[in-house]
XYZ file of N, CA and C in Angstrom:
378
model
N 231.005 5.211 119.228
C 230.797 6.544 119.749
C 230.168 6.447 121.139
N 230.679 7.223 122.061
C 230.184 7.192 123.435
C 228.783 7.789 123.522
N 227.958 7.213 124.388
C 226.625 7.759 124.658
C 226.756 8.713 125.834
N 227.106 9.945 125.537
C 227.331 10.919 126.600
C 226.119 11.828 126.727
N 225.955 12.390 127.905
C 224.809 13.246 128.207
C 225.288 14.556 128.827
N 224.466 15.590 128.649
C 224.722 16.866 129.299
C 224.715 16.638 130.815
N 225.496 17.393 131.536
C 225.654 17.315 133.000
C 226.702 16.286 133.425
N 227.164 15.433 132.510
C 228.130 14.397 132.888
C 229.549 14.952 132.896
N 230.373 14.345 133.743
C 231.779 14.714 133.856
C 232.622 13.520 133.433
N 233.626 13.801 132.604
C 234.574 12.795 132.134
C 235.980 13.344 132.305
N 236.959 12.447 132.366
C 238.331 12.873 132.170
C 238.535 12.975 130.670
N 239.256 14.022 130.248
C 239.504 14.232 128.826
C 240.947 14.652 128.624
N 241.511 14.235 127.509
C 242.858 14.652 127.131
C 242.729 15.911 126.281
N 243.045 17.069 126.862
C 242.870 18.346 126.182
C 244.128 18.836 125.474
N 245.159 18.018 125.407
C 246.369 18.411 124.675
C 246.167 18.177 123.192
N 246.798 18.946 122.331
C 247.701 20.061 122.624
C 246.924 21.339 122.922
N 247.592 22.253 123.614
C 246.991 23.543 123.941
C 247.932 24.659 123.512
N 247.398 25.850 123.488
C 248.185 27.044 123.191
C 247.905 28.066 124.283
N 248.950 28.724 124.761
C 248.786 29.823 125.708
C 248.127 29.422 127.010
N 247.056 30.121 127.365
C 246.400 29.944 128.662
C 245.265 28.938 128.649
N 245.128 28.161 127.575
C 244.085 27.138 127.541
C 244.363 26.083 128.599
N 243.303 25.531 129.191
C 243.445 24.426 130.133
C 243.842 23.191 129.337
N 244.854 22.479 129.799
C 245.336 21.325 129.055
C 245.569 20.128 129.933
N 246.172 19.119 129.321
C 246.452 17.885 130.027
C 245.218 17.017 130.133
N 245.355 15.927 130.880
C 244.211 15.066 131.158
C 243.547 15.625 132.403
N 242.321 16.076 132.248
C 241.623 16.742 133.339
C 240.142 16.479 133.209
N 239.397 16.688 134.289
C 237.946 16.520 134.191
C 237.320 17.665 133.399
N 236.267 17.312 132.665
C 235.489 18.298 131.921
C 234.006 18.014 132.137
N 233.211 19.060 132.076
C 231.761 18.954 132.181
C 231.164 19.074 130.787
N 230.322 18.121 130.408
C 229.639 18.184 129.114
C 228.507 19.199 129.228
N 228.536 20.232 128.356
C 227.500 21.264 128.389
C 226.667 21.286 127.112
N 227.042 20.490 126.121
C 226.247 20.426 124.888
C 224.923 19.714 125.151
N 223.874 20.095 124.415
C 222.564 19.458 124.576
C 222.611 17.999 124.124
N 221.678 17.204 124.620
C 221.707 15.761 124.362
C 221.426 15.395 122.912
N 220.675 16.214 122.169
C 220.464 15.936 120.749
C 221.792 16.055 120.001
N 222.533 17.111 120.289
C 223.852 17.265 119.689
C 224.781 16.142 120.100
N 224.716 15.751 121.366
C 225.563 14.658 121.850
C 225.229 13.343 121.163
N 223.971 13.141 120.815
C 223.555 11.884 120.191
C 224.063 11.767 118.754
N 224.023 12.862 118.000
C 224.281 12.779 116.564
C 225.628 13.324 116.106
N 226.299 14.099 116.929
C 227.564 14.704 116.513
C 228.758 13.892 117.009
N 229.838 13.843 116.228
C 231.062 13.186 116.708
C 231.826 14.050 117.711
N 231.369 15.286 117.900
C 231.999 16.195 118.858
C 231.005 16.554 119.950
N 231.528 17.140 121.014
C 230.675 17.676 122.076
C 231.311 18.954 122.601
N 230.554 19.700 123.357
C 231.046 20.946 123.943
C 231.238 20.718 125.436
N 232.422 21.073 125.931
C 232.765 20.828 127.329
C 233.335 22.088 127.968
N 233.336 22.091 129.297
C 233.995 23.134 130.081
C 235.010 22.459 130.990
N 236.197 23.037 131.063
C 237.261 22.484 131.898
C 236.921 22.635 133.380
N 237.435 21.702 134.170
C 237.277 21.725 135.628
C 238.665 21.716 136.249
N 238.856 22.516 137.285
C 240.128 22.544 137.997
C 239.892 22.355 139.487
N 240.901 21.834 140.166
C 240.828 21.731 141.626
C 241.617 22.859 142.279
N 242.238 23.703 141.476
C 243.019 24.822 142.016
C 242.078 25.892 142.536
N 242.118 26.121 143.820
C 241.221 27.089 144.446
C 241.777 28.510 144.413
N 243.006 28.677 143.913
C 243.567 30.027 143.867
C 243.219 30.740 142.568
N 242.347 30.139 141.762
C 241.877 30.811 140.557
C 241.058 32.033 140.973
N 241.113 33.079 140.159
C 240.319 34.277 140.443
C 238.843 33.908 140.481
N 238.134 34.493 141.399
C 236.694 34.241 141.496
C 235.993 35.078 140.428
N 235.548 34.432 139.399
C 234.854 35.094 138.300
C 233.401 34.641 138.272
N 232.511 35.410 137.656
C 231.118 34.965 137.552
C 230.962 33.746 136.651
N 232.035 33.383 135.967
C 232.028 32.183 135.122
C 232.607 30.966 135.833
N 232.922 31.089 137.113
C 233.441 29.976 137.914
C 232.333 29.428 138.801
N 232.088 28.129 138.714
C 231.076 27.483 139.541
C 231.757 26.436 140.413
N 231.707 26.650 141.716
C 232.291 25.688 142.651
C 231.366 24.486 142.767
N 231.949 23.295 142.725
C 231.130 22.088 142.822
C 231.433 21.281 144.073
N 232.225 21.836 144.956
C 232.441 21.173 146.242
C 232.895 19.740 146.075
N 232.444 18.881 146.965
C 232.875 17.483 146.961
C 231.776 16.556 146.454
N 230.835 17.087 145.651
C 229.752 16.267 145.120
C 230.268 15.145 144.222
N 231.342 15.422 143.484
C 231.863 14.455 142.514
C 233.295 14.054 142.836
N 234.106 15.000 143.290
C 235.526 14.760 143.535
C 235.817 14.760 145.029
N 236.989 14.246 145.392
C 237.375 14.202 146.802
C 237.723 15.575 147.349
N 238.079 16.509 146.462
C 238.359 17.866 146.922
C 237.546 18.856 146.099
N 237.344 20.037 146.697
C 236.565 21.067 146.023
C 237.146 21.354 144.644
N 236.270 21.571 143.688
C 236.681 21.856 142.318
C 235.846 22.998 141.768
N 236.306 23.543 140.640
C 235.644 24.681 140.014
C 235.473 24.395 138.527
N 234.233 24.573 138.032
C 233.979 24.495 136.595
C 234.307 25.865 136.022
N 235.153 25.886 134.995
C 235.615 27.138 134.393
C 234.816 27.402 133.118
N 233.736 28.164 133.230
C 232.872 28.386 132.074
C 233.424 29.408 131.097
N 234.585 29.978 131.384
C 235.290 30.777 130.381
C 236.240 29.896 129.573
N 236.352 28.625 129.950
C 237.207 27.648 129.257
C 236.312 26.604 128.584
N 235.472 27.071 127.652
C 234.551 26.210 126.905
C 235.203 25.861 125.576
N 235.101 24.586 125.190
C 235.647 24.203 123.883
C 234.930 22.993 123.319
N 234.955 22.905 122.006
C 234.410 21.752 121.307
C 235.525 20.726 121.177
N 235.226 19.479 121.529
C 236.220 18.410 121.443
C 235.610 17.203 120.742
N 236.457 16.441 120.093
C 236.022 15.163 119.544
C 235.739 14.225 120.710
N 234.701 13.421 120.563
C 234.340 12.518 121.663
C 235.448 11.521 121.991
N 236.355 11.275 121.056
C 237.458 10.348 121.343
C 238.393 10.898 122.419
N 238.337 12.197 122.690
C 239.141 12.777 123.774
C 238.589 12.413 125.150
N 237.307 12.048 125.214
C 236.685 11.709 126.499
C 237.106 10.315 126.916
N 237.550 10.186 128.137
C 238.039 8.909 128.660
C 237.099 8.403 129.751
N 237.578 8.339 130.949
C 236.833 7.750 132.066
C 235.667 8.628 132.516
N 234.496 8.002 132.697
C 233.323 8.686 133.256
C 233.570 8.926 134.738
N 233.266 10.138 135.208
C 233.514 10.502 136.598
C 232.222 10.592 137.399
N 231.211 11.231 136.843
C 229.965 11.427 137.570
C 229.076 12.409 136.849
N 228.071 12.892 137.563
C 227.071 13.774 136.971
C 226.703 14.855 137.975
N 226.541 16.089 137.493
C 226.120 17.181 138.365
C 224.604 17.217 138.457
N 224.102 17.583 139.640
C 222.651 17.654 139.810
C 222.100 18.945 139.200
N 220.788 19.006 139.070
C 220.137 20.141 138.410
C 220.350 21.456 139.143
N 220.490 21.413 140.452
C 220.729 22.637 141.230
C 222.047 23.291 140.807
N 223.090 22.492 140.680
C 224.381 23.031 140.242
C 224.316 23.420 138.770
N 223.625 22.624 137.951
C 223.532 22.938 136.525
C 222.783 24.244 136.284
N 221.863 24.613 137.150
C 221.214 25.922 137.021
C 222.251 27.035 137.134
N 223.193 26.888 138.063
C 224.269 27.874 138.209
C 225.210 27.835 137.011
N 225.488 26.624 136.505
C 226.321 26.473 135.304
C 225.670 27.203 134.131
N 224.368 27.012 133.947
C 223.662 27.658 132.835
C 223.761 29.177 132.910
N 223.639 29.733 134.107
C 223.766 31.179 134.274
C 225.181 31.635 133.914
N 226.179 30.877 134.353
C 227.569 31.235 134.062
C 227.871 31.132 132.569
N 227.281 30.148 131.880
C 227.451 30.046 130.423
C 226.871 31.289 129.757
N 225.691 31.712 130.197
C 225.053 32.900 129.625
C 225.920 34.138 129.803
N 226.574 34.243 130.944
C 227.488 35.363 131.184
C 228.713 35.230 130.295
N 229.271 34.028 130.195
C 230.494 33.806 129.436
C 230.333 34.160 127.961
N 229.193 33.810 127.381
C 228.996 34.057 125.945
C 228.250 35.363 125.673
N 228.007 36.161 126.719
C 227.468 37.493 126.542
C 225.963 37.595 126.423
N 225.229 36.552 126.815
C 223.771 36.628 126.779
C 223.214 37.360 127.986
N 223.956 37.328 129.089
C 223.549 38.018 130.314
C 224.742 38.796 130.852
N 224.440 39.831 131.631
C 225.526 40.566 132.267
C 225.907 39.875 133.573
N 226.854 40.441 134.300
C 227.358 39.797 135.523
C 226.307 39.687 136.617
N 225.256 40.498 136.541
C 224.176 40.428 137.530
C 223.111 39.419 137.116
N 223.297 38.813 135.935
C 222.342 37.816 135.471
C 221.187 38.396 134.676
N 221.273 39.682 134.339
C 220.217 40.331 133.555
C 220.499 40.141 132.068
N 219.424 40.049 131.266
C 219.599 39.959 129.818
C 220.341 41.186 129.333
N 221.265 40.972 128.392
C 222.050 42.083 127.873
C 221.284 42.795 126.777
N 221.366 44.105 126.783
C 220.836 44.926 125.707
C 222.036 45.363 124.892
N 222.140 44.829 123.669
C 223.326 45.130 122.869
C 223.198 46.447 122.103
N 222.117 47.183 122.339
C 221.976 48.485 121.713
C 221.335 48.454 120.341
N 221.096 47.272 119.809
C 220.468 47.180 118.490
C 218.964 47.355 118.633
N 218.356 47.905 117.635
C 216.905 48.067 117.643
C 216.289 47.247 116.533
N 215.013 46.896 116.752
C 214.134 46.232 115.858
C 214.575 45.308 114.908
């Protein structure tokens, strides 16, 4: 089992896919916590694309040329659990400054925060 850590980027084989899921062999960012990464045979990742014509969403985090030769975007609306055997070549690691933006985008993607970054009030009481 690979010793993977949060913030790391790997190439992963995301096939097979259905519909609009990101597929093929592509870079992914590990977003699962390190305790889960240590003990689970799976991890949680977000797809990365180099296509700059993607719609600018609050769930898209540009990572520039910190890791890749061309600008890339982490797609935090494309989060999925994968078996660690799908992870192939290690690519690099994102710094904490970028991961702060990733964390905010994850919160927006899963509905913990609104698009302005404010905590969501789901209308439930007590």
